[in-house]
Coordinates of C-alpha atoms in Angstrom, one line a residue:
X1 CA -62.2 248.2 -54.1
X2 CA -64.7 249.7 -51.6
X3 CA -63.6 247.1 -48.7
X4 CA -60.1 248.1 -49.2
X5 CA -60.6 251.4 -49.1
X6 CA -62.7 250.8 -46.0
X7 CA -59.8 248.6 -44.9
X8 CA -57.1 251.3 -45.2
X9 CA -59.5 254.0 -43.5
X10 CA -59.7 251.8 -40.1
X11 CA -56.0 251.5 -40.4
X12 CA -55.3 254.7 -38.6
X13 CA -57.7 254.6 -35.7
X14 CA -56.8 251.4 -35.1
X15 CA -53.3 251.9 -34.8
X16 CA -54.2 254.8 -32.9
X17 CA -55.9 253.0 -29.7
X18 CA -53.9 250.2 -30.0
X19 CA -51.1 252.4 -29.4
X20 CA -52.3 254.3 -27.0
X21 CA -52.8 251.3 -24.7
X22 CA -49.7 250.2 -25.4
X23 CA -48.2 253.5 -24.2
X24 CA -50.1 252.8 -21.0
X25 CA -49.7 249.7 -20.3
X26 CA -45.5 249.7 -21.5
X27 CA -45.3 252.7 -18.6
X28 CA -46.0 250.2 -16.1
X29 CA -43.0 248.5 -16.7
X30 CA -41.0 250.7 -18.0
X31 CA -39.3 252.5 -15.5
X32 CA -38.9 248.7 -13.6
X33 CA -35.5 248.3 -15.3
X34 CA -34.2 252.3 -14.8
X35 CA -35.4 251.8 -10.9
X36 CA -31.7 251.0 -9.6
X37 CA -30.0 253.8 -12.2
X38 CA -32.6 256.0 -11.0
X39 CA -32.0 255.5 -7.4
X40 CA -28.4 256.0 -7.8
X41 CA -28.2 259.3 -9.6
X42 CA -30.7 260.7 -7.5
X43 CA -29.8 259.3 -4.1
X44 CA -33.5 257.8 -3.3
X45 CA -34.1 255.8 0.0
X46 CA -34.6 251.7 -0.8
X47 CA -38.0 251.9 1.2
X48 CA -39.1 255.8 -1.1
X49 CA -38.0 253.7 -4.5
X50 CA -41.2 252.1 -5.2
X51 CA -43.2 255.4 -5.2
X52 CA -41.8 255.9 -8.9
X53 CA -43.7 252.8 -10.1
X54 CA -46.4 253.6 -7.1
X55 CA -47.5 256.8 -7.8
X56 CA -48.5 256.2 -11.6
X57 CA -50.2 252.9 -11.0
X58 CA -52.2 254.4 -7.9
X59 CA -53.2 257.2 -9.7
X60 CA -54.4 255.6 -13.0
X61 CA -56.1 252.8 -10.8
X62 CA -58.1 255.5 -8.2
X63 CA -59.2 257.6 -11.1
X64 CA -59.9 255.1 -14.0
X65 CA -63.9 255.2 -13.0
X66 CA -63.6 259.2 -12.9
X67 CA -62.0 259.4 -16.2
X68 CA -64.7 257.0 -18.0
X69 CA -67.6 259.5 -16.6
X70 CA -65.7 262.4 -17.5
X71 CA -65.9 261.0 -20.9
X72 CA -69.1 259.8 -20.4
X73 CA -70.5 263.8 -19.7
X74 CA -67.8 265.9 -22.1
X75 CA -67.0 263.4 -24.7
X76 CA -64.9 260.5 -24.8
X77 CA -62.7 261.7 -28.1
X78 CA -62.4 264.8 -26.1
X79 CA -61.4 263.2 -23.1
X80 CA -58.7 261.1 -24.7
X81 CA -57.3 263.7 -26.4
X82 CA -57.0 266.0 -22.8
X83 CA -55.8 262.7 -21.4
X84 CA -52.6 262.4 -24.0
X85 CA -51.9 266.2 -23.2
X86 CA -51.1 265.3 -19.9
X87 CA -49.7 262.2 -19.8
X88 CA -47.0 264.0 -22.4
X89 CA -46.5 267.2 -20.5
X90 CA -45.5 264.6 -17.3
X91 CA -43.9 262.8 -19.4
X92 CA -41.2 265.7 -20.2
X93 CA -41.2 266.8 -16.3
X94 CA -40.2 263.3 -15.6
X95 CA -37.5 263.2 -17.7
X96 CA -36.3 266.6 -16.6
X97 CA -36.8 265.7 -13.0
X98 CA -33.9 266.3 -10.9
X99 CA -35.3 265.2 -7.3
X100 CA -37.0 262.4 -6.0
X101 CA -40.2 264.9 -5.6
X102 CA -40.7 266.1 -8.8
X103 CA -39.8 262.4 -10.2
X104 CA -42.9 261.3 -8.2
X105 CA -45.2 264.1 -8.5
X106 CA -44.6 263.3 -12.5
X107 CA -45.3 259.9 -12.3
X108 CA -48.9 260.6 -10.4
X109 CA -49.8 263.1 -13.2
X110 CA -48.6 260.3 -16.0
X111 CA -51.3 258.1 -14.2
X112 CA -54.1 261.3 -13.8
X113 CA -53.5 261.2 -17.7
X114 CA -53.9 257.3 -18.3
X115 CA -57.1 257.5 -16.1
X116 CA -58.6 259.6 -19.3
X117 CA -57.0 258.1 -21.6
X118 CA -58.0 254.0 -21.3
X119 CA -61.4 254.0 -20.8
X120 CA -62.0 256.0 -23.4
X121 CA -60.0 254.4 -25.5
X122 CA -62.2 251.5 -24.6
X123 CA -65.8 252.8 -25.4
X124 CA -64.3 254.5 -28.8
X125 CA -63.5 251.4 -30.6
X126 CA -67.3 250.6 -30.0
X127 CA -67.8 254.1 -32.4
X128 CA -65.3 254.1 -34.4
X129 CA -65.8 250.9 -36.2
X130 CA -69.0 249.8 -37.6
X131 CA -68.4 246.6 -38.9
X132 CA -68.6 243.7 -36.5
X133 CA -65.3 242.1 -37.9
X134 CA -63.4 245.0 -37.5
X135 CA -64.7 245.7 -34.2
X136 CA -63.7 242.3 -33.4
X137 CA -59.9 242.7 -34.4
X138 CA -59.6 246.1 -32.7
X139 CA -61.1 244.2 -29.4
X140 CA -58.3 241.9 -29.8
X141 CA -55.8 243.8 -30.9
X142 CA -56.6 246.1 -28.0
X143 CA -56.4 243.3 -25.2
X144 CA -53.0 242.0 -26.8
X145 CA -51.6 245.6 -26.2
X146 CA -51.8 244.6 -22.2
X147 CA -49.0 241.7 -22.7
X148 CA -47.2 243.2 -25.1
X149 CA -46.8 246.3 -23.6
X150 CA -45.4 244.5 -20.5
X151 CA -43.1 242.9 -22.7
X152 CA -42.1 245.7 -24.7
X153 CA -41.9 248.1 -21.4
X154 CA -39.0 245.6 -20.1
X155 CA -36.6 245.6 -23.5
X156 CA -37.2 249.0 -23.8
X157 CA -36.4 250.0 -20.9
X158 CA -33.1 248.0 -20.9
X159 CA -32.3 249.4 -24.1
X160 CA -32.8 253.3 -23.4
X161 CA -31.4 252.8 -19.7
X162 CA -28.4 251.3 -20.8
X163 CA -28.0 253.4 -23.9
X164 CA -29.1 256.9 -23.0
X165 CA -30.2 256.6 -19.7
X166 CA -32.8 256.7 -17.5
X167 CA -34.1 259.6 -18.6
X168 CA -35.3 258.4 -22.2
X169 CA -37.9 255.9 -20.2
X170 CA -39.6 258.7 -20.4
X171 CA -39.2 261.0 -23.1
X172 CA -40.0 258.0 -25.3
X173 CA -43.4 258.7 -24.7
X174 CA -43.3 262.1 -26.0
X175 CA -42.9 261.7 -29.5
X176 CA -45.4 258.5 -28.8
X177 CA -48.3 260.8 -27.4
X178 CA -48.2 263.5 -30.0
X179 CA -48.3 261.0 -32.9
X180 CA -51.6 259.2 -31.1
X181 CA -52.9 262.7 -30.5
X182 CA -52.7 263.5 -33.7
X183 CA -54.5 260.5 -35.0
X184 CA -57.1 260.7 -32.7
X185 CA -58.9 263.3 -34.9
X186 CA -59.7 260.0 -36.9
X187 CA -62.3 258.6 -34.0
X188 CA -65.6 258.9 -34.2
X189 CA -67.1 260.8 -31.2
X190 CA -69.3 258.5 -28.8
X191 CA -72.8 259.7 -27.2
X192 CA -72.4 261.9 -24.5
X193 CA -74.7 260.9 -21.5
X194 CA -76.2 263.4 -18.9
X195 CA -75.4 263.1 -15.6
X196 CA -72.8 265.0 -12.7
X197 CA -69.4 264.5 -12.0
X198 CA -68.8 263.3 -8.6
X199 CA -65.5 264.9 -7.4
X200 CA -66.3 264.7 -4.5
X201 CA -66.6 260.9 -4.1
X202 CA -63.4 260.8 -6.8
X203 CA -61.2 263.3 -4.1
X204 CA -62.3 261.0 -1.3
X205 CA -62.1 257.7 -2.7
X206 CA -58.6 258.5 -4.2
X207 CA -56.8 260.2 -1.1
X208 CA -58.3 257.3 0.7
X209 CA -56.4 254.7 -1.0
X210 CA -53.3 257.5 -1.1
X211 CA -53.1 257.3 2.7
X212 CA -53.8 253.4 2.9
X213 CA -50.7 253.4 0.6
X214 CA -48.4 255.7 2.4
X215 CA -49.5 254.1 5.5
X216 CA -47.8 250.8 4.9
X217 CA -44.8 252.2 2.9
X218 CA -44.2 254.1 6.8
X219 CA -45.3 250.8 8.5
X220 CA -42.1 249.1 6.1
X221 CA -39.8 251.8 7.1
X222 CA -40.6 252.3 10.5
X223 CA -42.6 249.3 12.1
X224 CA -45.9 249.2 13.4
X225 CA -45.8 252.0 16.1
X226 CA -44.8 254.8 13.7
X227 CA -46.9 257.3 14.6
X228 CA -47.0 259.1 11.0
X229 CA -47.9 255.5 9.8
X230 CA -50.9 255.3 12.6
X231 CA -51.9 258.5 11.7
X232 CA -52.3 258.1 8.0
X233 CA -53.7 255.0 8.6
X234 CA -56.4 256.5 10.8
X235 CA -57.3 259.5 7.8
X236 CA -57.3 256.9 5.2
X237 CA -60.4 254.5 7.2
X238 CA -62.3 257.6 7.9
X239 CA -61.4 259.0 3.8
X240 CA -63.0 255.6 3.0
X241 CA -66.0 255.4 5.1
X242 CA -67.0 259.0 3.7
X243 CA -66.5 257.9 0.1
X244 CA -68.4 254.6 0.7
X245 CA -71.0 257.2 2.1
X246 CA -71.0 259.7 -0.2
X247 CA -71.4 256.8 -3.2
X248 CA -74.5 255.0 -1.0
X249 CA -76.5 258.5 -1.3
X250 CA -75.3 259.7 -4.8
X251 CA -77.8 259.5 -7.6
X252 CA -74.8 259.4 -9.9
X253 CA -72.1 256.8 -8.0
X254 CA -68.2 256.4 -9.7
X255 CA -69.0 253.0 -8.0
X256 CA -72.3 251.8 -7.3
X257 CA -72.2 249.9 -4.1
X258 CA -75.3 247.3 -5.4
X259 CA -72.3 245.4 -7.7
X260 CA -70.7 244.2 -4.1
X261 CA -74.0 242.7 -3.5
X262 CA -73.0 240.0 -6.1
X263 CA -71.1 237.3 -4.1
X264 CA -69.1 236.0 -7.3
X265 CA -68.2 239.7 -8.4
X266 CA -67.1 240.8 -4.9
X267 CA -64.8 237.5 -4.7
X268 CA -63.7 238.6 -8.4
X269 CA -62.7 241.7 -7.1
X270 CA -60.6 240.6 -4.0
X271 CA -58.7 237.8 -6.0
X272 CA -58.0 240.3 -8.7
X273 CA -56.2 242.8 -6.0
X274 CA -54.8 239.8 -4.3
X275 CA -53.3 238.0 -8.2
X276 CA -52.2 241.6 -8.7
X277 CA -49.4 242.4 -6.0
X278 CA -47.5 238.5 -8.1
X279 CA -46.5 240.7 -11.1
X280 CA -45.6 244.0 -10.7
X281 CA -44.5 243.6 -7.1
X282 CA -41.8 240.5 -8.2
X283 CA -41.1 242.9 -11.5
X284 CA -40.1 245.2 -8.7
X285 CA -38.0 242.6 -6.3
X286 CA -36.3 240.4 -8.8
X287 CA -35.2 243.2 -10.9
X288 CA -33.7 244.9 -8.4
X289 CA -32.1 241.4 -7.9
X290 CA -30.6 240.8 -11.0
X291 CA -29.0 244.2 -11.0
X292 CA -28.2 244.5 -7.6
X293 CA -26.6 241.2 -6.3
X294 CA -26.2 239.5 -10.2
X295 CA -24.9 242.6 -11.5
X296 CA -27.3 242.1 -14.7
X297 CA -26.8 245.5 -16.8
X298 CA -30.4 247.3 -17.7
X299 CA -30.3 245.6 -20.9
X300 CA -29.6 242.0 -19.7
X301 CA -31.9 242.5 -17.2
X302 CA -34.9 243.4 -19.3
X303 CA -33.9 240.4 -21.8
X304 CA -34.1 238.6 -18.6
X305 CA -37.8 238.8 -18.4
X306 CA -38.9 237.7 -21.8
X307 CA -40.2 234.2 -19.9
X308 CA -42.9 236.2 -18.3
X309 CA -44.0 237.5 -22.0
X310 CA -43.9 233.9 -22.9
X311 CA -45.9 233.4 -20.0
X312 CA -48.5 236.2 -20.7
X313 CA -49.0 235.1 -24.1
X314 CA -49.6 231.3 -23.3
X315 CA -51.8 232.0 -20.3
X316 CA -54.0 234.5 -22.0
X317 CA -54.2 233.1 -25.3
X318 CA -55.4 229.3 -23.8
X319 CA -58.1 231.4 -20.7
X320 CA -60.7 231.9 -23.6
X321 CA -61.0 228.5 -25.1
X322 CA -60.3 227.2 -21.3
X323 CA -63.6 229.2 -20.1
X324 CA -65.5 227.6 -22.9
X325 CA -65.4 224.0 -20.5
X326 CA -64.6 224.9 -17.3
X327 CA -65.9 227.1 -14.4
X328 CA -64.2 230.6 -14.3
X329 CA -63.7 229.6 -10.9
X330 CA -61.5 226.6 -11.4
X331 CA -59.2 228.8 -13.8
X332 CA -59.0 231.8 -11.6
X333 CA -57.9 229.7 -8.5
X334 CA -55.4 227.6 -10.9
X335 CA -54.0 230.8 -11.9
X336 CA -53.8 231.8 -8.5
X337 CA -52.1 228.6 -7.7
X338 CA -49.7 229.0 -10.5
X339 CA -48.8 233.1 -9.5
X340 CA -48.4 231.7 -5.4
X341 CA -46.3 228.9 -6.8
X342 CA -43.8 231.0 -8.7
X343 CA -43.4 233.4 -5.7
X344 CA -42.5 231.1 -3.2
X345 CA -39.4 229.4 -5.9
X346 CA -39.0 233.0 -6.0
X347 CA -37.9 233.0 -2.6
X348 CA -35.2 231.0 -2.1
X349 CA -32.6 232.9 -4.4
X350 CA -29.7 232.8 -3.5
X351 CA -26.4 235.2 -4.5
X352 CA -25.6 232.9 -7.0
X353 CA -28.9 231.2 -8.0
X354 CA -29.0 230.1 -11.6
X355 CA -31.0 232.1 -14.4
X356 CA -32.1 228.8 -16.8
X357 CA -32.4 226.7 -13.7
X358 CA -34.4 228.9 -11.0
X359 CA -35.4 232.5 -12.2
X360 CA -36.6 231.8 -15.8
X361 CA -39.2 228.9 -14.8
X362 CA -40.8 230.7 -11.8
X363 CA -41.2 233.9 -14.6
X364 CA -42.8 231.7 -16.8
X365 CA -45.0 230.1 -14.5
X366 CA -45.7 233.7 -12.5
X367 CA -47.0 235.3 -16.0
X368 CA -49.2 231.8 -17.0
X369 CA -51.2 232.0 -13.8
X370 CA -51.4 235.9 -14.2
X371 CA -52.8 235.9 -17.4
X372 CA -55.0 232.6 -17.1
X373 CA -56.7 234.7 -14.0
X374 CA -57.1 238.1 -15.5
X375 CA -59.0 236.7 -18.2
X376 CA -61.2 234.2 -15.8
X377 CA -61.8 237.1 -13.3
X378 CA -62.7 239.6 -16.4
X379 CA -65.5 237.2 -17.2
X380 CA -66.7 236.8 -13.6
X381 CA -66.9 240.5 -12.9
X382 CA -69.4 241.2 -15.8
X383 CA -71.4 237.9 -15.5
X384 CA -75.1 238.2 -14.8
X385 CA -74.7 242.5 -14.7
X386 CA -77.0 244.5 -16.1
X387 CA -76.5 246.2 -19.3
X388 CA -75.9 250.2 -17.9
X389 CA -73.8 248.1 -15.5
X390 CA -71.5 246.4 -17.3
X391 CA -68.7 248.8 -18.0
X392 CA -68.2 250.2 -13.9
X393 CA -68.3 246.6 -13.4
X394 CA -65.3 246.2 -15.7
X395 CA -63.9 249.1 -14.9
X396 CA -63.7 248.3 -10.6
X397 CA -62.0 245.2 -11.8
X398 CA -58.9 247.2 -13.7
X399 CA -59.4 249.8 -10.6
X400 CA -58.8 246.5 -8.3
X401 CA -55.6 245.5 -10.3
X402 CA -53.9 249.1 -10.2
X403 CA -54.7 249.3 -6.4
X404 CA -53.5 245.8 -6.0
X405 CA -50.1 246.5 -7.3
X406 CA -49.9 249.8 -5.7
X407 CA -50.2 247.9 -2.3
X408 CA -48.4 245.0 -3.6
X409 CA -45.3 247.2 -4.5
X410 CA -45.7 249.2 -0.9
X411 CA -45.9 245.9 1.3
X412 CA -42.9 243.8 -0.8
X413 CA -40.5 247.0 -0.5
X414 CA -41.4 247.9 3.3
X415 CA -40.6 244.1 3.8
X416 CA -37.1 244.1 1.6
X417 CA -36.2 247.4 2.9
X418 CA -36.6 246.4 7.1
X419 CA -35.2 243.0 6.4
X420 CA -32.5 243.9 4.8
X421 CA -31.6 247.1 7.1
X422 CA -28.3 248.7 7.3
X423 CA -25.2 246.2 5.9
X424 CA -22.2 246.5 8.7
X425 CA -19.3 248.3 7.3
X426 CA -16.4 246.5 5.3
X427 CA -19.2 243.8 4.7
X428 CA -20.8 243.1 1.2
X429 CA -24.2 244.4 1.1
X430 CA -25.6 241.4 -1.4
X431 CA -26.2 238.4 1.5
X432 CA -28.1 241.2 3.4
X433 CA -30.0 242.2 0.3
X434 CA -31.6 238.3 -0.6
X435 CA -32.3 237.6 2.8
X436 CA -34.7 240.9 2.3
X437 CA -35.8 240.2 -1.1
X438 CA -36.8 236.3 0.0
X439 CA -39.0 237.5 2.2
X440 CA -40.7 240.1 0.1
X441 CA -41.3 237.5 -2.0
X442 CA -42.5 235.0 0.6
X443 CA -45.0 237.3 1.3
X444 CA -46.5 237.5 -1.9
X445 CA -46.5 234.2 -2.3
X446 CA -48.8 233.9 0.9
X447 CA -50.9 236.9 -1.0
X448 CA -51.2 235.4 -4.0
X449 CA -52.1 232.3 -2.2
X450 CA -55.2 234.2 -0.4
X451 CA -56.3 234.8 -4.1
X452 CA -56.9 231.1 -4.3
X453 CA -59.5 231.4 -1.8
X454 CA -60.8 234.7 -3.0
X455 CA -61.7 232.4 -6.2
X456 CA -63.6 229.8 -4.5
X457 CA -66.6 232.4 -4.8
X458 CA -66.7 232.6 -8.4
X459 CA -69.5 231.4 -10.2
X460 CA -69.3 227.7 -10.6
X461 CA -70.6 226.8 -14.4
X462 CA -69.1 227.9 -17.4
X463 CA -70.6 230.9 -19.1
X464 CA -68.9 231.9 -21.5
X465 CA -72.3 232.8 -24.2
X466 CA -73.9 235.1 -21.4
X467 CA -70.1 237.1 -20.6
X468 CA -70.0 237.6 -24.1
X469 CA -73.1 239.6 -23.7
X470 CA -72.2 241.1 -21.1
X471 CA -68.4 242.1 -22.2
X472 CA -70.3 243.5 -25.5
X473 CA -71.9 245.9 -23.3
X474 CA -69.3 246.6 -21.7
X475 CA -67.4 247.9 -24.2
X476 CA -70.6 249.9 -25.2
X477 CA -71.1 251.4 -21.6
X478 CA -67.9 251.6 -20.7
X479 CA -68.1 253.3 -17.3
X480 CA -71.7 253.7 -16.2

């Protein structure tokens, strides 16, 4: 009688994080399927479009470390809860948004609010749940959250587009968020841990990365000599030399610089924000594909992508018993191989390329090397780190991923966007349009390909009894 009773009082706060990273993680995706209703009703420019997707993965990705030591000094219950406050509140300006402007500013105040929310998510598990079994479920339950939010992000968002439109990609989340917020009151508060909040490193760091960002999306518009693009280049490398400064002298880093010295974990970093532009960045081509030049409604199209979940699921489900015989090194570069692979057969679409034949296979294969690499490159980051380490450690690495795709997105629709230029008039705009998107997608193929060699500094034995350690402290000391 006791168990169950202790069975049915972890049923809420589990329920409650899993959901909440499934929120995140589904509000990647998401608005991927409403991108070409969005763009019509609101008139948006090809090259601006990927600032929708951009400006919530940049912003949850630059302030992911900020948000784990704001929970680390207030409270991480506390910070959670602050967190869903504001990721709903953007939630309802983005539905309500009705320019490009406030569509984006939303979207970078959604990601403000999954910065507090995920880590902290993270370290609560560790407190809310005594019992080493149940800890262990919410662990896993947790990390399945990330594939099936993907999945559930690209049905959903067919449904709800092609239903009651664009709009409801995002006040979906509303009645989401208050339901999580009100069954956060059901975690257990973690250990506050003195300390200061480095704002200053967080403003620099993150307008750094803003300005890389914009940078390139100008480069894709303009070319290389825009002098906007030159100029925001130039403030984003000196915004990133001050932050590298500022974190070199802080007593109390958001990243401390001494993890680079590790040759494996730097590599684990570059290949995770070289894997990272694959996903997101195809989500973003080939859906505008399907729609576009196939005509695939939002529905079909988001139906369309259930070979990636397939993917996910196989890839991340065979990565821990794969780790258990062979070198993280080996799996990450095979993943790597796998994510370059689909890209390229990406690449040669065609107007009338065939779904079974072509498009389905290189989703598949896109999503197993994906999720076979996250896994490989989670256990490299936290190998060999010290226990008060382990959780920035971590942390950079989902930092890495968000910043990856953030790029990744800016780079492939620059690319599209030049290539595919102005169609002459009376001509059909669809020949134009693959010509761009193949070479978007060329391009991440040669990224992804880049990761393979990233890999190749892994460390070269398989450890997966010392990660463990170390991923049990991370989820302990999640962001210090």
């Amino acid at each position: 009688m006791t168990e169950k009773t202790g069975q049915r009082r972890d049923l809420i706060p589990l329920l409650v994080i899993a959901t909440a990273q499934l929120m995140l993680v589904l509000d990647d995706s998401i608005v991927n399927i409403a991108l070409p209703s969005i763009q019509q009703e609101l008139g948006i420019d090809a090259v601006h479009l990927p600032w929708i997707v951009n400006a919530y993965i940049l912003a949850f990705g630059a302030l992911l470390l900020l948000g784990g030591r704001i929970g680390d000094l207030y409270g991480r219950r506390r910070a959670l809860q602050a967190g869903l406050v504001i990721f709903v509140l953007a939630s309802l300006v983005g539905g309500l948004g009705l320019n490009s402007g406030a569509l984006i500013g939303a979207r970078a105040v959604q990601g403000l609010g999954a910065a507090l929310v995920a880590p902290n998510a993270l370290a609560l598990i560790a407190t809310t749940f005594a019992e080493r079994k149940t800890r262990d479920a919410a662990l896993g339950l947790y990390g399945a959250m990330s594939g099936l939010g993907i999945v559930i992000g690209l049905l959903l968002g067919g449904v709800l587009t092609g239903t009651l439109g664009w709009r409801w990609v995002f006040f979906i989340n509303i009645p989401i968020g208050i339901l999580v917020l009100l069954g956060s009151r059901t975690l257990v508060e973690a250990e506050r841990h003195p300390g200061s909040l480095d704002v200053r490193g967080a403003v620099l760091g993150t307008s750094g990365m803003v300005a890389l960002v914009y940078a390139i999306t100008r480069f894709g518009e303009d070319g290389f000599t825009d002098p906007i693009g030159l100029g925001l280049l130039g403030a984003a490398l000196v915004l990133l030399a001050a932050f590298i400064a500022t974190q070199a002298r802080s007593s109390t880093p958001l990243v401390p610089l001494s993890l680079f010295r590790d040759r494996g974990r730097a590599g684990a970093y570059a290949s995770m924000l070289l894997l990272a532009v694959g996903p997101m960045g195809t989500f973003y081509v080939i859906t505008l594909y399907l729609q576009q030049v196939q005509h695939y409604s939002p529905l079909q199209t988001g139906a369309g992508w259930l070979p990636f979940a397939a993917g996910i699921i196989v890839g991340a489900g065979a990565a821990p018993k794969l780790l258990n015989k062979v070198a993280p090194r080996v799996i990450a570069a095979g993943g790597a191989v796998l994510s370059a692979a689909a890209a390229f057969w990406f690449s040669f679409i065609q107007v009338d390329t065939s779904y079974w034949l072509h498009l389905a296979p290189a989703m598949f294969f896109l999503a197993l090397g994906f999720g076979l690499g996250v896994i490989a490159l989670t256990q490299a980051a936290v190998y060999n780190t010290a226990s008060h380490e382990a959780g920035i450690a971590s942390a950079l690495l989902n930092s890495a991923q968000q910043i990856g795709v953030a790029l990744g997105l800016a780079v492939l629709a620059g690319i599209a966007a030049t290539v595919t230029g102005t169609p002459e008039p009376g001509a059909t705009a669809a020949p134009q349009l693959v010509i761009g998107y193949g070479s978007a997608l060329t391009v991440a193929g040669m990224l992804a390909a880049a990761g393979i060699l990233a890999a190749t500094t892994l460390p070269s034995k398989a450890t997966a009894q010392a990660d463990h350690k170390s991923a049990v402290a991370a989820i302990h000391e999640p962001s210090h």
